[in-house]
């Protein structure tokens, strides 16, 4: 079955050959799986790997709202395994697999085809589907490696990697080697000694038994730094003081899927979804939804700014607060956009005060594709009413977005048309994405205040903005 997703192209940067590769999604996944997991692993483990590798790619890709590779601009991913995701091209696979090339190619292709278009999601979003060689007994909680809590990267007890060559390894260093590799200060005559009591001291370890912080000689190291500096496979280590022999359990950061564990689970007959759900807490297996003409918003990141909020003094004559109205329109708009597959970032989620600077920061950090700032107008003359929309000088996309939205607002709300204008406003100027600033109506006008107090009117305003955004992406607007 030829799937629509198969037509999805990935532009990657091959860091070794220093060249661009444009591949079909599933072709890319084959190369990523070939790099990530030994092809002799059972088919079901390769399938699990294919889902992880594909999810990592989708999460990066700009068409799905990702950042792309942040090192090589203009590419979705690079082939540096330390940066985006490792990848083996045909040549690399031939080298690695030798006489088994044909057999393994078929096997990896099958694992990829069987899972075509399937990714791991949490709350409907593709996850950071990380994996490691072997966990050595327990996978790790994300906060112990990255510092932040990720709901689906929780510690699980895994005895499935017991028979892996990485379950337990020893690595011996001379004291001189330790001094050189870690840059610690040590008394010269230590080098001759067989024993230096108290040379190493575990300060903090995680519940899964990995070193979080360690003192070696006169310096304190983060577990991850010791792993890097000494070239150890993982931070789950013990040592013998007499010879500085490290005993290391597992290989890799310990987050997400334990590959050797997946191998054993596959051999024991666990199906794909059970393997993945064992290592990633609370995830679902979902089909990729490709952004299409019919769904122009899929994967787009839209920032909605309902103004600064929380302002009791920004009210209409009858007391309706602007902070509330803006937020109500924003919420309806958010639901409509999410329904269409967009990712929405709100600068504030409740009616509380948030400074302009804070809101601009949220928009810029979200790397939004577009930003929509929703406001109401005020005028001393209560008889003045109507709709107006602004864009920043030089922001051509913002101008087109403003025109698209304004046109819909006028035809939907039928208030007086104050037009689309160029303006120098902090929020438009400092926002890095194409942006628009909308004054839906005049809250100082009692008739328009009454309209804004009605849920139905606010929904119509949100729908008009939504339709305008859609028209902007469909390129439907004609000046
Ligand atoms: Zn990269
Ligand atoms: Zn394991």
Short mmCIF file of C-alpha atoms and ligand atoms in Angstrom, two decimals:
data_model
loop_
_atom_site.label_atom_id
_atom_site.label_comp_id
_atom_site.label_asym_id
_atom_site.label_seq_id
_atom_site.Cartn_x
_atom_site.Cartn_y
_atom_site.Cartn_z
CA UNK A 1 0.00 0.00 0.00
CA UNK A 2 1.48 3.28 -1.11
CA UNK A 3 0.93 5.67 1.71
CA UNK A 4 0.71 9.43 1.44
CA UNK A 5 3.36 9.78 4.12
CA UNK A 6 5.87 8.02 1.91
CA UNK A 7 5.97 11.06 -0.33
CA UNK A 8 7.26 13.11 2.53
CA UNK A 9 10.80 14.29 1.76
CA UNK A 10 13.54 14.90 4.30
CA UNK A 11 16.47 17.21 3.59
CA UNK A 12 19.39 16.07 5.66
CA UNK A 13 23.00 17.18 5.91
CA UNK A 14 25.61 14.42 5.76
CA UNK A 15 28.28 15.71 8.15
CA UNK A 16 30.90 13.21 7.00
CA UNK A 17 30.55 13.73 3.27
CA UNK A 18 29.63 17.38 3.77
CA UNK A 19 26.74 17.18 1.36
CA UNK A 20 22.99 17.45 1.19
CA UNK A 21 20.78 14.38 0.91
CA UNK A 22 17.12 14.59 -0.03
CA UNK A 23 15.36 11.37 0.84
CA UNK A 24 11.89 9.99 1.19
CA UNK A 25 10.88 9.76 4.83
CA UNK A 26 10.91 5.98 5.01
CA UNK A 27 14.19 5.80 3.10
CA UNK A 28 15.69 8.11 5.71
CA UNK A 29 14.32 5.95 8.55
CA UNK A 30 16.06 2.91 7.03
CA UNK A 31 19.40 4.69 7.20
CA UNK A 32 18.73 5.89 10.74
CA UNK A 33 17.73 2.42 11.97
CA UNK A 34 20.78 0.87 10.26
CA UNK A 35 22.97 3.24 12.22
CA UNK A 36 21.13 2.98 15.53
CA UNK A 37 20.65 -0.75 16.04
CA UNK A 38 22.61 -3.87 15.08
CA UNK A 39 20.74 -5.49 12.18
CA UNK A 40 21.13 -8.93 13.75
CA UNK A 41 18.66 -7.87 16.46
CA UNK A 42 15.22 -9.50 16.15
CA UNK A 43 12.73 -7.97 13.73
CA UNK A 44 10.39 -6.72 16.45
CA UNK A 45 13.23 -4.79 18.11
CA UNK A 46 14.13 -3.26 14.74
CA UNK A 47 10.49 -2.27 14.33
CA UNK A 48 10.56 -0.56 17.74
CA UNK A 49 13.75 1.20 16.68
CA UNK A 50 12.15 2.30 13.41
CA UNK A 51 9.30 3.94 15.33
CA UNK A 52 11.81 5.74 17.61
CA UNK A 53 14.03 6.91 14.73
CA UNK A 54 11.02 8.11 12.73
CA UNK A 55 9.59 9.95 15.74
CA UNK A 56 12.90 11.74 16.32
CA UNK A 57 12.91 12.87 12.68
CA UNK A 58 9.28 14.05 12.69
CA UNK A 59 9.86 15.98 15.90
CA UNK A 60 12.74 17.86 14.27
CA UNK A 61 11.09 18.58 10.94
CA UNK A 62 9.91 22.12 10.31
CA UNK A 63 6.81 21.00 8.38
CA UNK A 64 5.64 19.40 11.60
CA UNK A 65 6.48 22.43 13.69
CA UNK A 66 10.00 21.37 14.68
CA UNK A 67 13.12 23.51 14.70
CA UNK A 68 15.04 21.65 12.02
CA UNK A 69 18.76 21.07 12.62
CA UNK A 70 19.98 24.06 14.57
CA UNK A 71 23.60 23.54 13.54
CA UNK A 72 23.20 23.22 9.77
CA UNK A 73 20.59 25.75 8.80
CA UNK A 74 18.10 24.87 6.13
CA UNK A 75 18.27 21.14 6.90
CA UNK A 76 15.71 19.09 8.79
CA UNK A 77 18.36 16.93 10.41
CA UNK A 78 22.11 16.32 10.28
CA UNK A 79 23.73 12.89 10.44
CA UNK A 80 25.79 13.66 13.56
CA UNK A 81 24.49 11.21 16.19
CA UNK A 82 25.56 13.63 18.95
CA UNK A 83 23.42 16.37 17.40
CA UNK A 84 20.39 15.13 15.44
CA UNK A 85 20.43 11.45 14.52
CA UNK A 86 23.03 9.03 13.16
CA UNK A 87 22.51 7.77 9.62
CA UNK A 88 24.15 5.15 7.40
CA UNK A 89 23.89 5.52 3.64
CA UNK A 90 24.02 2.57 1.25
CA UNK A 91 27.81 2.65 1.20
CA UNK A 92 28.05 2.73 5.01
CA UNK A 93 25.64 -0.18 5.29
CA UNK A 94 27.65 -2.24 2.79
CA UNK A 95 30.78 -1.59 4.79
CA UNK A 96 29.13 -2.48 8.09
CA UNK A 97 27.21 -5.55 7.00
CA UNK A 98 29.64 -7.02 4.44
CA UNK A 99 28.41 -10.34 3.13
CA UNK A 100 25.18 -9.99 5.10
CA UNK A 101 24.30 -6.78 3.26
CA UNK A 102 21.41 -8.22 1.27
CA UNK A 103 19.90 -10.12 4.19
CA UNK A 104 20.14 -7.19 6.60
CA UNK A 105 18.93 -4.64 4.04
CA UNK A 106 15.78 -6.70 3.56
CA UNK A 107 15.29 -7.08 7.29
CA UNK A 108 15.69 -3.38 8.08
CA UNK A 109 13.47 -2.44 5.11
CA UNK A 110 10.79 -4.76 6.43
CA UNK A 111 10.98 -3.29 9.93
CA UNK A 112 10.59 0.19 8.45
CA UNK A 113 7.82 -0.76 6.01
CA UNK A 114 5.86 -2.63 8.68
CA UNK A 115 5.76 0.50 10.81
CA UNK A 116 5.47 3.03 7.96
CA UNK A 117 4.16 6.36 9.16
CA UNK A 118 3.90 5.28 12.81
CA UNK A 119 5.35 7.51 15.50
CA UNK A 120 5.21 7.80 19.28
CA UNK A 121 3.08 10.59 20.65
CA UNK A 122 2.26 11.98 24.07
CA UNK A 123 -0.83 14.20 24.30
CA UNK A 124 -0.95 14.07 20.53
CA UNK A 125 2.57 15.41 19.99
CA UNK A 126 5.59 13.46 18.75
CA UNK A 127 7.91 12.65 21.66
CA UNK A 128 11.66 12.90 22.12
CA UNK A 129 12.04 9.18 21.37
CA UNK A 130 15.51 8.71 22.83
CA UNK A 131 17.22 5.37 23.22
CA UNK A 132 20.49 3.95 24.47
CA UNK A 133 22.50 0.77 24.08
CA UNK A 134 21.76 -0.85 27.45
CA UNK A 135 20.47 0.57 30.71
CA UNK A 136 22.17 -1.87 33.09
CA UNK A 137 19.10 -2.53 35.23
CA UNK A 138 17.16 0.73 35.31
CA UNK A 139 16.41 3.38 32.72
CA UNK A 140 16.75 6.95 33.97
CA UNK A 141 14.41 9.81 34.87
CA UNK A 142 14.88 12.68 32.41
CA UNK A 143 15.63 15.27 35.12
CA UNK A 144 18.75 13.35 36.16
CA UNK A 145 20.24 13.72 32.69
CA UNK A 146 18.65 16.81 31.18
CA UNK A 147 17.60 18.65 34.31
CA UNK A 148 13.94 18.87 33.30
CA UNK A 149 11.06 16.50 33.95
CA UNK A 150 9.65 14.84 30.83
CA UNK A 151 6.48 12.88 31.69
CA UNK A 152 7.16 9.98 29.34
CA UNK A 153 10.84 9.56 30.25
CA UNK A 154 10.49 7.85 33.62
CA UNK A 155 12.73 5.32 35.30
CA UNK A 156 11.68 1.72 34.67
CA UNK A 157 13.27 -1.42 36.01
CA UNK A 158 14.66 -3.37 33.06
CA UNK A 159 16.16 -6.78 33.51
CA UNK A 160 15.90 -7.48 29.83
CA UNK A 161 19.41 -6.20 29.01
CA UNK A 162 21.11 -8.55 31.49
CA UNK A 163 22.61 -10.66 28.72
CA UNK A 164 23.97 -7.69 26.81
CA UNK A 165 27.73 -7.20 26.56
CA UNK A 166 27.14 -3.79 28.13
CA UNK A 167 25.41 -5.03 31.27
CA UNK A 168 28.70 -4.88 33.15
CA UNK A 169 32.09 -3.75 31.88
CA UNK A 170 35.36 -2.89 33.56
CA UNK A 171 37.76 -0.16 32.57
CA UNK A 172 41.04 0.46 34.38
CA UNK A 173 42.95 3.70 34.55
CA UNK A 174 46.33 4.45 36.06
CA UNK A 175 46.30 7.34 38.49
CA UNK A 176 48.45 9.28 36.03
CA UNK A 177 45.84 8.68 33.31
CA UNK A 178 43.07 9.89 35.60
CA UNK A 179 45.05 13.02 36.39
CA UNK A 180 45.64 13.77 32.73
CA UNK A 181 42.17 12.94 31.49
CA UNK A 182 40.32 14.79 34.23
CA UNK A 183 42.81 17.61 34.81
CA UNK A 184 42.82 17.08 38.58
CA UNK A 185 45.68 18.09 40.86
CA UNK A 186 47.49 15.16 42.40
CA UNK A 187 50.69 14.78 44.32
CA UNK A 188 53.40 13.37 41.96
CA UNK A 189 54.22 10.49 44.33
CA UNK A 190 50.62 9.27 44.07
CA UNK A 191 51.51 7.90 40.64
CA UNK A 192 53.70 5.18 42.08
CA UNK A 193 51.19 4.11 44.71
CA UNK A 194 48.82 1.21 44.22
CA UNK A 195 46.31 2.71 46.59
CA UNK A 196 45.05 6.25 47.13
CA UNK A 197 42.31 6.10 49.74
CA UNK A 198 39.53 8.60 49.23
CA UNK A 199 40.66 9.52 45.72
CA UNK A 200 37.12 9.00 44.51
CA UNK A 201 33.99 9.81 46.39
CA UNK A 202 30.44 9.43 45.16
CA UNK A 203 28.55 12.55 46.19
CA UNK A 204 25.16 12.14 44.60
CA UNK A 205 23.71 9.23 42.70
CA UNK A 206 20.29 8.86 41.13
CA UNK A 207 17.72 6.27 42.28
CA UNK A 208 18.59 4.21 39.21
CA UNK A 209 22.19 3.97 40.45
CA UNK A 210 23.87 6.41 38.07
CA UNK A 211 26.47 8.86 39.29
CA UNK A 212 25.09 12.38 39.35
CA UNK A 213 28.06 14.06 41.03
CA UNK A 214 31.42 12.66 42.04
CA UNK A 215 34.57 13.99 43.68
CA UNK A 216 37.81 12.80 42.13
CA UNK A 217 40.98 14.13 43.77
CA UNK A 218 40.42 17.81 44.37
CA UNK A 219 37.62 18.33 41.88
CA UNK A 220 33.90 17.72 41.70
CA UNK A 221 32.48 16.43 38.43
CA UNK A 222 29.01 15.95 37.02
CA UNK A 223 28.40 12.29 36.16
CA UNK A 224 27.94 13.12 32.49
CA UNK A 225 31.30 14.94 32.39
CA UNK A 226 33.20 11.99 33.89
CA UNK A 227 31.51 9.72 31.35
CA UNK A 228 32.68 12.00 28.54
CA UNK A 229 36.20 12.70 29.84
CA UNK A 230 37.03 9.07 30.59
CA UNK A 231 35.13 7.68 27.61
CA UNK A 232 32.96 5.47 29.82
CA UNK A 233 29.86 3.93 28.25
CA UNK A 234 27.53 5.10 31.03
CA UNK A 235 27.39 6.81 34.42
CA UNK A 236 26.17 3.70 36.27
CA UNK A 237 29.57 2.91 37.75
CA UNK A 238 31.34 1.43 40.75
CA UNK A 239 35.08 1.36 41.39
CA UNK A 240 37.83 -0.31 43.33
CA UNK A 241 40.14 2.19 44.95
CA UNK A 242 43.20 -0.08 44.77
CA UNK A 243 43.50 -0.02 41.01
CA UNK A 244 41.00 2.62 39.89
CA UNK A 245 39.09 0.02 38.01
CA UNK A 246 35.69 1.28 37.05
CA UNK A 247 32.89 -1.18 36.84
CA UNK A 248 30.31 0.23 34.49
CA UNK A 249 26.74 -0.94 34.12
CA UNK A 250 24.99 -0.25 30.87
CA UNK A 251 25.85 1.95 27.96
CA UNK A 252 24.40 5.33 27.06
CA UNK A 253 22.47 8.02 28.91
CA UNK A 254 19.82 5.59 30.10
CA UNK A 255 16.87 7.61 28.79
CA UNK A 256 13.96 6.06 26.94
CA UNK A 257 14.32 2.74 25.16
CA UNK A 258 17.02 0.31 26.27
CA UNK A 259 18.02 -1.31 22.96
CA UNK A 260 19.33 -4.56 24.41
CA UNK A 261 16.24 -4.69 26.57
CA UNK A 262 14.09 -4.27 23.45
CA UNK A 263 16.08 -7.08 21.86
CA UNK A 264 15.32 -9.49 24.69
CA UNK A 265 11.68 -8.43 24.89
CA UNK A 266 11.40 -9.12 21.15
CA UNK A 267 12.97 -12.55 21.61
CA UNK A 268 10.50 -13.24 24.41
CA UNK A 269 7.67 -12.43 22.00
CA UNK A 270 6.58 -9.00 23.23
CA UNK A 271 4.93 -7.04 20.40
CA UNK A 272 6.12 -3.63 19.21
CA UNK A 273 3.62 -1.53 21.16
CA UNK A 274 4.32 -3.31 24.44
CA UNK A 275 8.06 -2.85 24.03
CA UNK A 276 7.71 0.86 23.33
CA UNK A 277 5.12 1.48 26.04
CA UNK A 278 7.35 -0.31 28.55
CA UNK A 279 10.16 2.18 28.03
CA UNK A 280 8.13 5.33 27.28
CA UNK A 281 5.58 6.04 29.98
CA UNK A 282 2.07 6.92 28.82
CA UNK A 283 2.78 7.23 25.10
CA UNK A 284 0.61 6.25 22.15
CA UNK A 285 1.49 4.90 18.73
CA UNK A 286 0.01 7.25 16.15
CA UNK A 287 -0.02 7.70 12.42
CA UNK A 288 1.82 10.76 11.05
CA UNK A 289 -0.51 13.42 9.76
CA UNK A 290 1.13 15.08 6.84
CA UNK A 291 0.56 18.76 6.27
CA UNK A 292 -1.49 19.04 3.08
CA UNK A 293 -3.32 21.72 1.07
CA UNK A 294 -6.54 20.64 2.71
CA UNK A 295 -4.91 20.90 6.14
CA UNK A 296 -2.63 23.88 5.66
CA UNK A 297 -2.25 24.44 9.41
CA UNK A 298 -0.96 20.98 10.31
CA UNK A 299 2.33 21.31 12.12
CA UNK A 300 2.34 25.10 12.10
CA UNK A 301 3.18 26.89 15.30
CA UNK A 302 0.83 29.77 15.98
CA UNK A 303 1.47 32.16 18.87
CA UNK A 304 -1.64 33.83 20.24
CA UNK A 305 -1.20 36.88 22.41
CA UNK A 306 -4.37 37.93 24.25
CA UNK A 307 -2.73 41.18 25.42
CA UNK A 308 -1.24 41.87 28.81
CA UNK A 309 -4.36 40.88 30.78
CA UNK A 310 -5.34 41.23 34.41
CA UNK A 311 -6.05 44.93 34.03
CA UNK A 312 -9.03 46.06 36.05
CA UNK A 313 -8.76 49.59 34.67
CA UNK A 314 -8.89 48.57 30.98
CA UNK A 315 -12.67 48.26 30.95
CA UNK A 316 -15.59 49.38 28.83
CA UNK A 317 -18.21 51.81 30.22
CA UNK A 318 -20.26 48.87 31.52
CA UNK A 319 -17.25 47.24 33.15
CA UNK A 320 -16.30 44.47 30.73
CA UNK A 321 -12.52 43.97 31.00
CA UNK A 322 -10.34 43.81 27.91
CA UNK A 323 -8.09 41.15 29.47
CA UNK A 324 -11.08 38.84 29.75
CA UNK A 325 -12.51 39.47 26.27
CA UNK A 326 -9.16 38.97 24.52
CA UNK A 327 -8.54 35.73 26.37
CA UNK A 328 -12.01 34.37 25.58
CA UNK A 329 -11.52 35.02 21.86
CA UNK A 330 -7.99 33.57 22.05
CA UNK A 331 -9.26 30.37 23.67
CA UNK A 332 -11.84 29.71 20.97
CA UNK A 333 -9.24 30.48 18.30
CA UNK A 334 -6.78 28.13 19.99
CA UNK A 335 -9.29 25.25 19.93
CA UNK A 336 -9.99 25.82 16.22
CA UNK A 337 -6.30 25.89 15.31
CA UNK A 338 -5.47 22.81 17.37
CA UNK A 339 -8.33 20.98 15.71
CA UNK A 340 -6.60 21.65 12.38
CA UNK A 341 -3.30 20.22 13.62
CA UNK A 342 -1.53 23.48 14.49
CA UNK A 343 0.51 23.83 17.65
CA UNK A 344 -0.64 26.84 19.62
CA UNK A 345 1.47 28.82 22.07
CA UNK A 346 -0.45 31.27 24.27
CA UNK A 347 1.41 34.16 25.86
CA UNK A 348 -0.90 33.85 28.84
CA UNK A 349 -3.39 31.12 29.72
CA UNK A 350 -5.45 32.94 32.33
CA UNK A 351 -6.54 36.47 33.08
CA UNK A 352 -3.38 37.61 34.83
CA UNK A 353 -0.99 40.45 34.15
CA UNK A 354 1.93 39.60 31.86
CA UNK A 355 4.32 42.29 30.69
CA UNK A 356 4.93 43.04 27.04
CA UNK A 357 8.52 41.85 27.37
CA UNK A 358 7.48 38.52 28.87
CA UNK A 359 4.93 37.95 26.11
CA UNK A 360 7.37 38.79 23.33
CA UNK A 361 9.88 36.40 24.90
CA UNK A 362 7.33 33.57 24.90
CA UNK A 363 6.52 34.19 21.23
CA UNK A 364 10.18 34.29 20.18
CA UNK A 365 11.17 31.24 22.18
CA UNK A 366 8.32 29.26 20.66
CA UNK A 367 9.80 29.92 17.19
CA UNK A 368 6.23 30.52 16.07
CA UNK A 369 5.45 30.54 12.35
CA UNK A 370 3.07 33.45 12.92
CA UNK A 371 1.96 35.53 15.89
CA UNK A 372 -1.52 36.96 16.39
CA UNK A 373 -2.04 39.63 19.02
CA UNK A 374 -5.71 40.16 19.96
CA UNK A 375 -6.94 43.45 21.46
CA UNK A 376 -9.87 45.81 21.83
CA UNK A 377 -9.80 49.50 21.08
CA UNK A 378 -10.61 52.47 23.32
CA UNK A 379 -11.61 56.02 22.49
CA UNK A 380 -12.80 58.94 24.63
CA UNK A 381 -15.62 59.41 22.13
CA UNK A 382 -18.00 56.54 22.97
CA UNK A 383 -19.70 56.79 19.59
CA UNK A 384 -16.57 55.59 17.75
CA UNK A 385 -16.60 51.90 16.85
CA UNK A 386 -15.14 49.43 14.36
CA UNK A 387 -12.35 47.02 13.54
CA UNK A 388 -8.72 47.78 12.68
CA UNK A 389 -5.65 45.64 12.10
CA UNK A 390 -1.94 46.50 12.21
CA UNK A 391 1.34 45.13 10.94
CA UNK A 392 4.93 46.23 11.34
CA UNK A 393 6.76 48.19 8.64
CA UNK A 394 8.86 45.83 6.53
CA UNK A 395 7.02 42.68 7.69
CA UNK A 396 5.58 41.65 4.31
CA UNK A 397 4.23 38.34 5.59
CA UNK A 398 2.74 40.10 8.60
CA UNK A 399 1.05 42.51 6.22
CA UNK A 400 -0.46 39.68 4.18
CA UNK A 401 -1.55 37.90 7.37
CA UNK A 402 -3.16 41.13 8.59
CA UNK A 403 -4.97 41.64 5.28
CA UNK A 404 -6.27 38.04 5.29
CA UNK A 405 -7.57 38.27 8.85
CA UNK A 406 -8.97 41.79 8.55
CA UNK A 407 -10.97 40.90 5.45
CA UNK A 408 -12.64 38.03 7.32
CA UNK A 409 -13.30 40.13 10.42
CA UNK A 410 -15.04 42.83 8.40
CA UNK A 411 -17.23 40.41 6.49
CA UNK A 412 -18.07 38.40 9.64
CA UNK A 413 -18.57 41.10 12.29
CA UNK A 414 -19.77 43.88 9.96
CA UNK A 415 -18.39 46.68 12.14
CA UNK A 416 -16.94 49.89 10.70
CA UNK A 417 -13.81 49.17 8.65
CA UNK A 418 -10.83 51.21 9.88
CA UNK A 419 -8.54 49.31 7.55
CA UNK A 420 -5.16 47.59 7.77
CA UNK A 421 -2.38 49.95 8.79
CA UNK A 422 1.35 50.03 9.18
CA UNK A 423 2.36 50.86 12.74
CA UNK A 424 5.41 50.98 14.98
CA UNK A 425 4.39 48.89 17.99
CA UNK A 426 6.84 47.19 20.35
CA UNK A 427 5.13 43.80 20.13
CA UNK A 428 5.15 43.75 16.33
CA UNK A 429 8.67 45.14 16.07
CA UNK A 430 10.24 42.75 18.61
CA UNK A 431 8.41 39.62 17.50
CA UNK A 432 10.61 37.59 15.17
CA UNK A 433 7.78 35.84 13.34
CA UNK A 434 5.35 37.45 10.88
CA UNK A 435 2.81 39.06 13.15
CA UNK A 436 -0.44 40.95 13.29
CA UNK A 437 -2.14 43.15 15.88
CA UNK A 438 -5.91 43.13 15.83
CA UNK A 439 -8.32 45.58 17.44
CA UNK A 440 -11.50 43.54 17.12
CA UNK A 441 -13.88 46.28 18.30
CA UNK A 442 -14.12 49.37 20.52
CA UNK A 443 -14.71 48.37 24.14
CA UNK A 444 -15.35 52.06 24.85
CA UNK A 445 -18.40 51.91 22.58
CA UNK A 446 -21.38 50.63 24.64
CA UNK A 447 -22.98 48.81 21.68
CA UNK A 448 -19.74 47.00 20.82
CA UNK A 449 -19.11 46.28 24.51
CA UNK A 450 -22.51 44.59 24.60
CA UNK A 451 -21.59 42.52 21.53
CA UNK A 452 -18.24 41.53 23.05
CA UNK A 453 -20.01 40.33 26.19
CA UNK A 454 -21.81 37.72 24.07
CA UNK A 455 -20.17 34.39 23.63
CA UNK A 456 -21.59 33.98 20.14
CA UNK A 457 -20.03 37.25 18.96
CA UNK A 458 -16.63 36.34 20.39
CA UNK A 459 -16.84 32.97 18.63
CA UNK A 460 -17.56 34.72 15.34
CA UNK A 461 -14.53 36.95 15.88
CA UNK A 462 -12.36 33.89 16.59
CA UNK A 463 -13.72 32.09 13.53
CA UNK A 464 -12.96 35.11 11.33
CA UNK A 465 -9.34 35.20 12.61
CA UNK A 466 -9.05 31.45 12.10
CA UNK A 467 -10.41 31.64 8.55
CA UNK A 468 -8.00 34.50 7.84
CA UNK A 469 -5.02 32.48 9.08
CA UNK A 470 -6.09 29.55 6.93
CA UNK A 471 -6.46 31.79 3.88
CA UNK A 472 -2.98 33.18 4.59
CA UNK A 473 -1.50 29.66 4.48
CA UNK A 474 -3.51 28.59 1.47
CA UNK A 475 -2.25 31.65 -0.36
CA UNK A 476 -5.86 32.47 -1.23
CA UNK A 477 -5.76 36.15 -0.51
CA UNK A 478 -5.71 38.49 -3.49
CA UNK A 479 -5.12 42.17 -2.89
ZN1 LIG B 1 21.86 18.49 13.62
ZN1 LIG B 2 17.88 -2.38 30.04
#
